[in-house]
Structures are given as C-alpha cells and as structure tokens.
PDB file of C-alpha atoms and ligand atoms in Angstrom:
ATOM      1  CA  UNK A 189       0.000   0.000   0.000  1.00 52.00           C
ATOM      2  CA  UNK A 190       1.348   3.428  -0.937  1.00 63.00           C
ATOM      3  CA  UNK A 191       0.804   6.066   1.777  1.00 75.00           C
ATOM      4  CA  UNK A 192       0.607   9.709   0.765  1.00 80.00           C
ATOM      5  CA  UNK A 193       0.894  12.956   2.689  1.00 90.00           C
ATOM      6  CA  UNK A 194      -2.624  14.231   3.302  1.00 91.00           C
ATOM      7  CA  UNK A 195      -1.884  17.822   2.173  1.00 91.00           C
ATOM      8  CA  UNK A 196      -0.290  16.641  -1.069  1.00 86.00           C
ATOM      9  CA  UNK A 197      -3.160  14.272  -1.715  1.00 82.00           C
ATOM     10  CA  UNK A 198      -5.734  17.061  -1.269  1.00 83.00           C
ATOM     11  CA  UNK A 199      -3.778  19.514  -3.413  1.00 80.00           C
ATOM     12  CA  UNK A 200      -3.437  16.860  -6.143  1.00 71.00           C
ATOM     13  CA  UNK A 201      -7.171  16.217  -5.896  1.00 67.00           C
ATOM     14  CA  UNK A 202      -7.676  19.881  -6.842  1.00 67.00           C
ATOM     15  CA  UNK A 203      -8.988  21.180  -3.496  1.00 78.00           C
ATOM     16  CA  UNK A 204      -6.566  24.115  -3.416  1.00 81.00           C
ATOM     17  CA  UNK A 205      -2.916  25.036  -3.195  1.00 87.00           C
ATOM     18  CA  UNK A 206      -0.662  23.240  -0.695  1.00 90.00           C
ATOM     19  CA  UNK A 207      -0.936  26.162   1.785  1.00 93.00           C
ATOM     20  CA  UNK A 208      -4.725  26.466   1.337  1.00 91.00           C
ATOM     21  CA  UNK A 209      -5.300  22.772   2.000  1.00 92.00           C
ATOM     22  CA  UNK A 210      -3.050  22.925   5.076  1.00 95.00           C
ATOM     23  CA  UNK A 211      -5.318  25.622   6.532  1.00 95.00           C
ATOM     24  CA  UNK A 212      -8.407  23.526   5.752  1.00 94.00           C
ATOM     25  CA  UNK A 213      -6.833  20.519   7.490  1.00 96.00           C
ATOM     26  CA  UNK A 214      -5.780  22.536  10.564  1.00 96.00           C
ATOM     27  CA  UNK A 215      -9.320  23.963  10.828  1.00 95.00           C
ATOM     28  CA  UNK A 216     -10.628  20.377  11.188  1.00 94.00           C
ATOM     29  CA  UNK A 217     -12.606  20.467   7.917  1.00 92.00           C
ATOM     30  CA  UNK A 218     -11.040  17.272   6.595  1.00 94.00           C
ATOM     31  CA  UNK A 219     -11.950  13.778   7.728  1.00 92.00           C
ATOM     32  CA  UNK A 220     -10.311  10.483   6.879  1.00 90.00           C
ATOM     33  CA  UNK A 221     -12.562   7.501   7.233  1.00 83.00           C
ATOM     34  CA  UNK A 222     -15.062   9.853   8.967  1.00 86.00           C
ATOM     35  CA  UNK A 223     -12.493  10.933  11.620  1.00 91.00           C
ATOM     36  CA  UNK A 224     -11.124  14.501  11.651  1.00 93.00           C
ATOM     37  CA  UNK A 225      -7.405  14.717  10.955  1.00 96.00           C
ATOM     38  CA  UNK A 226      -5.636  18.010  11.732  1.00 96.00           C
ATOM     39  CA  UNK A 227      -2.074  17.141  10.769  1.00 96.00           C
ATOM     40  CA  UNK A 228      -1.217  18.115   7.149  1.00 96.00           C
ATOM     41  CA  UNK A 229       1.653  15.583   7.175  1.00 95.00           C
ATOM     42  CA  UNK A 230      -0.731  12.754   8.101  1.00 95.00           C
ATOM     43  CA  UNK A 231       0.228   9.589   6.238  1.00 92.00           C
ATOM     44  CA  UNK A 232      -2.835   8.631   4.232  1.00 87.00           C
ATOM     45  CA  UNK A 233      -3.862   5.204   3.050  1.00 79.00           C
ATOM     46  CA  UNK A 234      -5.454   6.294  -0.265  1.00 68.00           C
ATOM     47  CA  UNK A 235      -8.019   3.505  -0.187  1.00 66.00           C
ATOM     48  CA  UNK A 236      -9.761   5.274   2.753  1.00 75.00           C
ATOM     49  CA  UNK A 237     -12.502   7.837   2.156  1.00 76.00           C
ATOM     50  CA  UNK A 238     -11.450  11.470   2.475  1.00 83.00           C
ATOM     51  CA  UNK A 239     -14.082  14.182   2.990  1.00 86.00           C
ATOM     52  CA  UNK A 240     -13.908  17.984   3.036  1.00 86.00           C
ATOM     53  CA  UNK A 241     -16.780  19.545   5.001  1.00 86.00           C
ATOM     54  CA  UNK A 242     -18.692  16.283   4.612  1.00 83.00           C
ATOM     55  CA  UNK A 243     -18.147  16.104   0.825  1.00 80.00           C
ATOM     56  CA  UNK A 244     -16.408  13.011  -0.503  1.00 74.00           C
ATOM     57  CA  UNK A 245     -13.391  14.009  -2.575  1.00 73.00           C
ATOM     58  CA  UNK A 246     -12.333  12.540  -5.845  1.00 56.00           C
ATOM     59  CA  UNK A 247      -9.321  10.567  -4.849  1.00 56.00           C
ATOM     60  CA  UNK A 248      -6.102   9.925  -6.664  1.00 59.00           C
ATOM     61  CA  UNK A 249      -6.936   6.501  -7.990  1.00 70.00           C
ATOM     62  CA  UNK A 250      -4.174   3.967  -8.186  1.00 77.00           C
ATOM     63  CA  UNK A 251      -4.575   2.289 -11.534  1.00 87.00           C
ATOM     64  CA  UNK A 252      -3.069  -0.904 -12.843  1.00 92.00           C
ATOM     65  CA  UNK A 253      -3.751  -2.243 -16.335  1.00 96.00           C
ATOM     66  CA  UNK A 254      -3.035  -5.630 -17.745  1.00 97.00           C
ATOM     67  CA  UNK A 255      -1.857  -4.820 -21.273  1.00 98.00           C
ATOM     68  CA  UNK A 256      -1.219  -7.195 -24.155  1.00 97.00           C
ATOM     69  CA  UNK A 257       1.823  -5.494 -25.654  1.00 98.00           C
ATOM     70  CA  UNK A 258       1.992  -6.122 -29.385  1.00 97.00           C
ATOM     71  CA  UNK A 259       5.298  -6.680 -31.180  1.00 96.00           C
ATOM     72  CA  UNK A 260       6.665  -3.481 -32.708  1.00 97.00           C
ATOM     73  CA  UNK A 261       5.729  -1.209 -29.800  1.00 97.00           C
ATOM     74  CA  UNK A 262       8.245   0.270 -27.371  1.00 97.00           C
ATOM     75  CA  UNK A 263       7.999   0.531 -23.575  1.00 96.00           C
ATOM     76  CA  UNK A 264       8.907   4.210 -23.432  1.00 92.00           C
ATOM     77  CA  UNK A 265       7.111   7.496 -23.053  1.00 90.00           C
ATOM     78  CA  UNK A 266       8.248   8.722 -26.486  1.00 91.00           C
ATOM     79  CA  UNK A 267       9.900   7.218 -29.528  1.00 93.00           C
ATOM     80  CA  UNK A 268      10.661   8.743 -32.895  1.00 92.00           C
ATOM     81  CA  UNK A 269      10.364   5.520 -34.878  1.00 95.00           C
ATOM     82  CA  UNK A 270       7.800   3.225 -33.275  1.00 97.00           C
ATOM     83  CA  UNK A 271       4.458   3.437 -31.489  1.00 97.00           C
ATOM     84  CA  UNK A 272       4.763   3.411 -27.705  1.00 97.00           C
ATOM     85  CA  UNK A 273       2.602   1.693 -25.096  1.00 97.00           C
ATOM     86  CA  UNK A 274       0.773   5.028 -24.719  1.00 96.00           C
ATOM     87  CA  UNK A 275      -0.520   4.773 -28.271  1.00 96.00           C
ATOM     88  CA  UNK A 276      -2.557   1.890 -26.857  1.00 97.00           C
ATOM     89  CA  UNK A 277      -3.060   2.708 -23.152  1.00 95.00           C
ATOM     90  CA  UNK A 278      -4.040   6.373 -22.825  1.00 91.00           C
ATOM     91  CA  UNK A 279      -1.803   8.283 -20.457  1.00 88.00           C
ATOM     92  CA  UNK A 280      -3.551  10.022 -17.528  1.00 80.00           C
ATOM     93  CA  UNK A 281      -3.867  13.795 -17.311  1.00 71.00           C
ATOM     94  CA  UNK A 282      -1.086  13.695 -14.710  1.00 71.00           C
ATOM     95  CA  UNK A 283       1.081  11.612 -17.062  1.00 80.00           C
ATOM     96  CA  UNK A 284       1.925   9.266 -14.211  1.00 82.00           C
ATOM     97  CA  UNK A 285       1.428   5.898 -15.926  1.00 90.00           C
ATOM     98  CA  UNK A 286       4.527   3.792 -16.557  1.00 92.00           C
ATOM     99  CA  UNK A 287       5.246   0.213 -17.546  1.00 95.00           C
ATOM    100  CA  UNK A 288       6.399  -2.235 -14.898  1.00 94.00           C
ATOM    101  CA  UNK A 289       9.710  -3.296 -16.400  1.00 93.00           C
ATOM    102  CA  UNK A 290      10.157  -3.510 -20.140  1.00 95.00           C
ATOM    103  CA  UNK A 291       9.684  -5.904 -23.007  1.00 97.00           C
ATOM    104  CA  UNK A 292      11.847  -5.643 -26.115  1.00 97.00           C
ATOM    105  CA  UNK A 293      10.476  -4.113 -29.316  1.00 97.00           C
ATOM    106  CA  UNK A 294       9.782  -7.529 -30.863  1.00 96.00           C
ATOM    107  CA  UNK A 295       8.514  -9.208 -27.690  1.00 97.00           C
ATOM    108  CA  UNK A 296       4.787  -9.396 -27.147  1.00 96.00           C
ATOM    109  CA  UNK A 297       2.598 -10.366 -24.235  1.00 97.00           C
ATOM    110  CA  UNK A 298       1.767  -9.407 -20.683  1.00 97.00           C
ATOM    111  CA  UNK A 299       2.882  -5.970 -19.509  1.00 98.00           C
ATOM    112  CA  UNK A 300       1.564  -4.114 -16.484  1.00 96.00           C
ATOM    113  CA  UNK A 301       0.976  -0.389 -16.879  1.00 96.00           C
ATOM    114  CA  UNK A 302       0.342   1.496 -13.647  1.00 92.00           C
ATOM    115  CA  UNK A 303       0.715   4.747 -11.708  1.00 85.00           C
ATOM    116  CA  UNK A 304       1.371   2.833  -8.494  1.00 81.00           C
ATOM    117  CA  UNK A 305       5.070   3.416  -7.861  1.00 76.00           C
ATOM    118  CA  UNK A 306       5.240   1.109  -4.878  1.00 73.00           C
ATOM    119  CA  UNK A 307       3.662  -1.766  -6.762  1.00 82.00           C
ATOM    120  CA  UNK A 308       5.884  -1.188  -9.789  1.00 84.00           C
ATOM    121  CA  UNK A 309       9.019  -1.063  -7.687  1.00 78.00           C
ATOM    122  CA  UNK A 310       8.094  -4.218  -5.808  1.00 79.00           C
ATOM    123  CA  UNK A 311       7.416  -6.218  -8.969  1.00 87.00           C
ATOM    124  CA  UNK A 312      10.751  -5.363 -10.575  1.00 84.00           C
ATOM    125  CA  UNK A 313      12.843  -5.500  -7.408  1.00 79.00           C
ATOM    126  CA  UNK A 314      15.427  -8.305  -7.674  1.00 76.00           C
ATOM    127  CA  UNK A 315      14.724  -9.100  -4.016  1.00 75.00           C
ATOM    128  CA  UNK A 316      11.128 -10.061  -4.810  1.00 78.00           C
ATOM    129  CA  UNK A 317      12.102 -12.835  -7.248  1.00 80.00           C
ATOM    130  CA  UNK A 318       8.913 -12.396  -9.233  1.00 90.00           C
ATOM    131  CA  UNK A 319       8.490 -15.316 -11.638  1.00 93.00           C
ATOM    132  CA  UNK A 320       8.154 -14.318 -15.288  1.00 96.00           C
ATOM    133  CA  UNK A 321       7.152 -16.993 -17.767  1.00 96.00           C
ATOM    134  CA  UNK A 322       7.636 -16.713 -21.529  1.00 97.00           C
ATOM    135  CA  UNK A 323       6.835 -18.775 -24.575  1.00 94.00           C
ATOM    136  CA  UNK A 324       9.916 -18.815 -26.797  1.00 95.00           C
ATOM    137  CA  UNK A 325      10.814 -20.088 -30.252  1.00 93.00           C
ATOM    138  CA  UNK A 326      14.433 -20.622 -31.158  1.00 95.00           C
ATOM    139  CA  UNK A 327      16.603 -21.986 -33.927  1.00 94.00           C
ATOM    140  CA  UNK A 328      18.471 -25.233 -33.384  1.00 93.00           C
ATOM    141  CA  UNK A 329      17.573 -28.320 -31.415  1.00 93.00           C
ATOM    142  CA  UNK A 330      16.679 -27.888 -27.733  1.00 94.00           C
ATOM    143  CA  UNK A 331      17.999 -30.696 -25.593  1.00 94.00           C
ATOM    144  CA  UNK A 332      18.288 -31.865 -22.002  1.00 95.00           C
ATOM    145  CA  UNK A 333      21.711 -30.135 -21.726  1.00 96.00           C
ATOM    146  CA  UNK A 334      19.978 -26.801 -22.352  1.00 97.00           C
ATOM    147  CA  UNK A 335      17.497 -27.538 -19.562  1.00 97.00           C
ATOM    148  CA  UNK A 336      20.354 -28.379 -17.208  1.00 97.00           C
ATOM    149  CA  UNK A 337      22.339 -25.267 -18.179  1.00 98.00           C
ATOM    150  CA  UNK A 338      19.317 -23.002 -17.542  1.00 98.00           C
ATOM    151  CA  UNK A 339      18.735 -24.706 -14.181  1.00 98.00           C
ATOM    152  CA  UNK A 340      22.383 -24.389 -13.209  1.00 97.00           C
ATOM    153  CA  UNK A 341      22.465 -20.605 -13.784  1.00 97.00           C
ATOM    154  CA  UNK A 342      23.987 -19.333 -17.035  1.00 98.00           C
ATOM    155  CA  UNK A 343      26.881 -16.907 -17.227  1.00 97.00           C
ATOM    156  CA  UNK A 344      25.772 -14.293 -19.776  1.00 97.00           C
ATOM    157  CA  UNK A 345      28.441 -11.766 -18.856  1.00 96.00           C
ATOM    158  CA  UNK A 346      26.706 -10.126 -15.900  1.00 95.00           C
ATOM    159  CA  UNK A 347      28.650  -9.596 -12.657  1.00 94.00           C
ATOM    160  CA  UNK A 348      27.367 -12.931 -11.365  1.00 95.00           C
ATOM    161  CA  UNK A 349      25.927 -15.972 -13.128  1.00 96.00           C
ATOM    162  CA  UNK A 350      22.155 -15.841 -13.484  1.00 96.00           C
ATOM    163  CA  UNK A 351      19.840 -17.486 -10.992  1.00 95.00           C
ATOM    164  CA  UNK A 352      18.402 -20.871 -11.874  1.00 96.00           C
ATOM    165  CA  UNK A 353      15.821 -20.677 -14.665  1.00 97.00           C
ATOM    166  CA  UNK A 354      13.279 -23.250 -15.716  1.00 97.00           C
ATOM    167  CA  UNK A 355      13.307 -24.326 -19.371  1.00 97.00           C
ATOM    168  CA  UNK A 356      10.527 -26.656 -20.460  1.00 94.00           C
ATOM    169  CA  UNK A 357      10.942 -27.909 -24.003  1.00 92.00           C
ATOM    170  CA  UNK A 358       7.585 -28.133 -25.763  1.00 88.00           C
ATOM    171  CA  UNK A 359       8.731 -29.440 -29.105  1.00 85.00           C
ATOM    172  CA  UNK A 360      11.555 -29.648 -31.606  1.00 86.00           C
ATOM    173  CA  UNK A 361      10.886 -29.477 -35.329  1.00 76.00           C
ATOM    174  CA  UNK A 362      11.381 -33.238 -35.577  1.00 64.00           C
ATOM    175  CA  UNK A 363       8.476 -33.957 -33.226  1.00 64.00           C
ATOM    176  CA  UNK A 364       6.374 -30.878 -33.939  1.00 54.00           C
ATOM    177  CA  UNK A 365       3.258 -33.016 -34.440  1.00 52.00           C
ATOM    178  CA  UNK A 366       3.198 -33.734 -30.732  1.00 54.00           C
ATOM    179  CA  UNK A 367       3.837 -30.566 -28.743  1.00 59.00           C
ATOM    180  CA  UNK A 368       3.583 -30.904 -24.979  1.00 67.00           C
ATOM    181  CA  UNK A 369       1.786 -27.592 -24.664  1.00 67.00           C
ATOM    182  CA  UNK A 370      -1.430 -28.679 -22.980  1.00 68.00           C
ATOM    183  CA  UNK A 371       0.345 -30.900 -20.462  1.00 69.00           C
ATOM    184  CA  UNK A 372       2.937 -28.291 -19.559  1.00 70.00           C
ATOM    185  CA  UNK A 373       0.429 -25.436 -19.519  1.00 71.00           C
ATOM    186  CA  UNK A 374      -1.734 -27.280 -17.019  1.00 75.00           C
ATOM    187  CA  UNK A 375       1.269 -28.046 -14.840  1.00 74.00           C
ATOM    188  CA  UNK A 376       2.331 -24.381 -14.987  1.00 75.00           C
ATOM    189  CA  UNK A 377      -1.227 -23.042 -14.501  1.00 74.00           C
ATOM    190  CA  UNK A 378      -1.226 -21.267 -17.865  1.00 74.00           C
ATOM    191  CA  UNK A 379      -3.561 -21.106 -20.817  1.00 72.00           C
ATOM    192  CA  UNK A 380      -2.198 -23.661 -23.283  1.00 68.00           C
ATOM    193  CA  UNK A 381      -0.633 -21.238 -25.749  1.00 68.00           C
ATOM    194  CA  UNK A 382       1.727 -21.841 -28.624  1.00 68.00           C
ATOM    195  CA  UNK A 383       2.597 -20.244 -31.894  1.00 69.00           C
ATOM    196  CA  UNK A 384       2.525 -23.700 -33.417  1.00 60.00           C
ATOM    197  CA  UNK A 385       0.690 -22.817 -36.640  1.00 61.00           C
ATOM    198  CA  UNK A 386       2.981 -19.865 -37.371  1.00 67.00           C
ATOM    199  CA  UNK A 387       6.152 -21.221 -35.839  1.00 73.00           C
ATOM    200  CA  UNK A 388       9.177 -19.097 -36.585  1.00 83.00           C
ATOM    201  CA  UNK A 389      11.972 -21.280 -35.195  1.00 85.00           C
ATOM    202  CA  UNK A 390      13.043 -24.908 -34.995  1.00 88.00           C
ATOM    203  CA  UNK A 391      11.972 -25.488 -31.392  1.00 90.00           C
ATOM    204  CA  UNK A 392       9.599 -24.008 -28.857  1.00 89.00           C
ATOM    205  CA  UNK A 393       9.704 -23.886 -25.053  1.00 92.00           C
ATOM    206  CA  UNK A 394       8.360 -22.231 -21.949  1.00 94.00           C
ATOM    207  CA  UNK A 395      10.945 -20.392 -19.856  1.00 97.00           C
ATOM    208  CA  UNK A 396      10.588 -19.017 -16.335  1.00 97.00           C
ATOM    209  CA  UNK A 397      13.101 -16.517 -14.995  1.00 96.00           C
ATOM    210  CA  UNK A 398      13.202 -14.590 -11.719  1.00 93.00           C
ATOM    211  CA  UNK A 399      15.386 -11.670 -12.762  1.00 93.00           C
ATOM    212  CA  UNK A 400      14.951  -9.066 -15.453  1.00 92.00           C
ATOM    213  CA  UNK A 401      18.340  -8.413 -17.038  1.00 94.00           C
ATOM    214  CA  UNK A 402      18.577  -6.590 -20.358  1.00 95.00           C
ATOM    215  CA  UNK A 403      17.573  -8.962 -23.231  1.00 97.00           C
ATOM    216  CA  UNK A 404      17.866 -11.754 -20.675  1.00 97.00           C
ATOM    217  CA  UNK A 405      16.096 -14.566 -22.511  1.00 98.00           C
ATOM    218  CA  UNK A 406      17.646 -13.669 -25.862  1.00 98.00           C
ATOM    219  CA  UNK A 407      21.100 -13.755 -24.250  1.00 98.00           C
ATOM    220  CA  UNK A 408      20.399 -16.993 -22.381  1.00 98.00           C
ATOM    221  CA  UNK A 409      19.492 -18.816 -25.577  1.00 98.00           C
ATOM    222  CA  UNK A 410      22.358 -17.167 -27.459  1.00 98.00           C
ATOM    223  CA  UNK A 411      24.734 -18.474 -24.804  1.00 98.00           C
ATOM    224  CA  UNK A 412      23.491 -21.971 -25.626  1.00 98.00           C
ATOM    225  CA  UNK A 413      23.889 -21.356 -29.373  1.00 98.00           C
ATOM    226  CA  UNK A 414      20.207 -20.753 -30.126  1.00 97.00           C
ATOM    227  CA  UNK A 415      18.885 -17.696 -31.917  1.00 97.00           C
ATOM    228  CA  UNK A 416      15.624 -16.440 -30.387  1.00 97.00           C
ATOM    229  CA  UNK A 417      13.035 -15.995 -33.152  1.00 95.00           C
ATOM    230  CA  UNK A 418       9.881 -15.256 -31.161  1.00 95.00           C
ATOM    231  CA  UNK A 419       9.082 -14.294 -27.559  1.00 96.00           C
ATOM    232  CA  UNK A 420       5.831 -13.767 -25.727  1.00 96.00           C
ATOM    233  CA  UNK A 421       5.370 -13.165 -21.971  1.00 97.00           C
ATOM    234  CA  UNK A 422       2.567 -15.282 -20.537  1.00 96.00           C
ATOM    235  CA  UNK A 423       2.890 -14.652 -16.795  1.00 95.00           C
ATOM    236  CA  UNK A 424       4.258 -12.110 -14.359  1.00 95.00           C
ATOM    237  CA  UNK A 425       4.023 -13.136 -10.707  1.00 92.00           C
ATOM    238  CA  UNK A 426       0.463 -14.292 -10.101  1.00 92.00           C
ATOM    239  CA  UNK A 427      -0.880 -12.474 -13.205  1.00 95.00           C
ATOM    240  CA  UNK A 428      -1.524 -14.342 -16.419  1.00 95.00           C
ATOM    241  CA  UNK A 429      -2.018 -12.884 -19.904  1.00 95.00           C
ATOM    242  CA  UNK A 430      -5.778 -12.716 -20.409  1.00 94.00           C
ATOM    243  CA  UNK A 431      -6.674 -14.902 -23.432  1.00 91.00           C
ATOM    244  CA  UNK A 432      -9.635 -12.625 -24.212  1.00 94.00           C
ATOM    245  CA  UNK A 433      -7.290  -9.698 -24.931  1.00 95.00           C
ATOM    246  CA  UNK A 434      -6.009  -9.206 -28.482  1.00 95.00           C
ATOM    247  CA  UNK A 435      -2.580  -7.635 -29.054  1.00 96.00           C
ATOM    248  CA  UNK A 436      -2.838  -3.917 -28.221  1.00 97.00           C
ATOM    249  CA  UNK A 437      -5.801  -4.342 -25.857  1.00 97.00           C
ATOM    250  CA  UNK A 438      -5.776  -3.745 -22.119  1.00 96.00           C
ATOM    251  CA  UNK A 439      -8.072  -3.980 -19.108  1.00 96.00           C
ATOM    252  CA  UNK A 440      -7.873  -2.949 -15.455  1.00 94.00           C
ATOM    253  CA  UNK A 441      -6.868  -5.644 -12.992  1.00 93.00           C
ATOM    254  CA  UNK A 442      -9.828  -7.339 -11.328  1.00 92.00           C
ATOM    255  CA  UNK A 443     -10.224  -6.859  -7.570  1.00 87.00           C
ATOM    256  CA  UNK A 444      -8.842 -10.377  -6.979  1.00 90.00           C
ATOM    257  CA  UNK A 445      -5.830  -9.789  -9.229  1.00 92.00           C
ATOM    258  CA  UNK A 446      -5.145  -6.453  -7.609  1.00 88.00           C
ATOM    259  CA  UNK A 447      -5.338  -7.910  -4.080  1.00 86.00           C
ATOM    260  CA  UNK A 448      -3.118 -10.806  -5.094  1.00 87.00           C
ATOM    261  CA  UNK A 449      -0.431  -8.693  -6.671  1.00 87.00           C
ATOM    262  CA  UNK A 450      -0.466  -6.022  -3.943  1.00 79.00           C
ATOM    263  CA  UNK A 451      -0.426  -8.486  -1.046  1.00 78.00           C
ATOM    264  CA  UNK A 452       2.611 -10.302  -2.448  1.00 71.00           C
ATOM    265  CA  UNK A 453       1.055 -13.528  -1.187  1.00 70.00           C
ATOM    266  CA  UNK A 454       1.528 -15.935  -4.054  1.00 69.00           C
ATOM    267  CA  UNK A 455       3.827 -18.808  -4.814  1.00 70.00           C
ATOM    268  CA  UNK A 456       4.900 -16.863  -7.919  1.00 69.00           C
ATOM    269  CA  UNK A 457       6.727 -14.272  -5.819  1.00 71.00           C
TER     270      UNK A 457
HETATM  271  N1  URA B 779      14.102 -11.286 -22.350  1.00 85.14           N
HETATM  272  C1  URA B 779      14.360 -10.826 -23.590  1.00 85.14           C
HETATM  273  O1  URA B 779      15.346 -11.187 -24.220  1.00 85.14           O
HETATM  274  N2  URA B 779      13.490  -9.933 -24.120  1.00 85.14           N
HETATM  275  C2  URA B 779      12.377  -9.508 -23.479  1.00 85.14           C
HETATM  276  O2  URA B 779      11.611  -8.702 -24.028  1.00 85.14           O
HETATM  277  C3  URA B 779      12.127 -10.010 -22.188  1.00 85.14           C
HETATM  278  C4  URA B 779      13.006 -10.900 -21.636  1.00 85.14           C
END
C-alpha cells in the first residue's frame, strides 16, 4: 500500500494550493474515514474515504492495467520511430502511468501499466524474485543439456551468473506433431498457448526466470547457441495474460488480481 501525505493528496485532488489545504486541514474540515485529521503531514492510506466539510473528494486513484503489448511497440514514453505503449493505453492527465519493467520491441505479451510506484518497484525489485514466464521459439535443437544449463544458472556476462531458470521444451521441429503444450500449460497453470501454426523457429519452449536483465532470454538462448526468433510473456508473478485480450488491448486488474499482486502472497513471488 502506498501512503501519501494528506496535504499533497488534497492539493493533487484539486482542493486548493498546498498552503490552502493545510489551513483547511488545521481547521478540522477534513476527515479520513469519517475521523477529523488536523495534521497536514498525516500519512494517508489512499483507499480510505477522504471528505472535506462532509463532501467526498475525488481521490487519486491507483490504476493498474493488464496490457497485451503487441510486437513493434516500445515501452517508453516517447519514440521517434515506433508506437509506444501510450498509443494503446491512454496516459492520464497527470502523465503518471509507466510500464512495470520492459519488453523488447519484438517481444509481445503481458505488460503491467500502472501509476502505483510502490507496486511497480516491488514487482521489478530483484529481491522479490517475481516469476516471469515466456513462450519462446528458437533456432536449433533444444535438448536436455539446455534444460540443465538453464537450471544451473547461465553466465551471460553479468557480474554474477544468473539465478536458476526453468526451461521446459515443448517441441523440436522433428516432433512438432506432438507438442507438450497442454500438459505443460496445465502443470504451470497457464492457458495452453503456442505459436505452433505460425512457428518461426526450430523449437519451442516455456521459460521461467526470476530476474529481469537486459535482453535476458535472448542472451540466455544465445549463450546456448540458439537464436531467439519469437518471444511472448505469458505470466508475471500471479498475473496471467488474459486470453480474451487481443494484441494492443488492455483492461484494469480485477479486484482479486489487484489484491493478489499487492499483497505479495503468491507462490509466484
Ligand atoms: N528477455 C528478452 O530477451 N526480451 C524480453 O523482451 C524479455 C526478456
């Protein structure tokens, strides 16, 4: 939960300037959860009701969208060459929406877009070990040695070797008629998703990582001699890409999803 200073919250809500709202607070005209609060520096839980002279104020809503990022769009506020996430998810008047982490230009799939700084920070913090699961297609033949190397922790030139990652081979070109997608998806609590009909590479797999290094998955496969040809994020922590969303579409998190992701209580953290 992100706490805010009461005077800042009221000024942001348009009640008046910082000094005007401080006077209103000191006069006892402001209540939080129906109780008068006279300290302008009061630390406010923004989910509580705030009233001025008995009138409920428009709050500063914390928003979090589940966005299906299409390939070809960049996770930046501005870009000269490509559409950005804000060509799809309209920025707020306060321009406070940002993406939680980044996906590469060609990567598609689940991206959270929010104005909740605390939530965003928590989900990308290396200490939180948030699981991120991707569907990947690569060139070359994926084998048990690749699975072992991912699990061991690859050295991709960072200061330390990577943490253990989970590689689940779904199919190689040779046995493409029998992909393991539905079995693995059930085991991993995912929608059974594959690019099977439009496959770009020789082999496809699900990969779960806990970190978020630059081009991490691309570099992990490259280290094993495989060129990444397609990447789609299916899960981030307890949140799963909604199969009813088409690329470029977004929706707010449901109450359950929001509680789950804000509480941090999930086996995917
Ligand atoms: N790893 C990558 O290589 N690219 C992404 O977009 C995400 C993870």
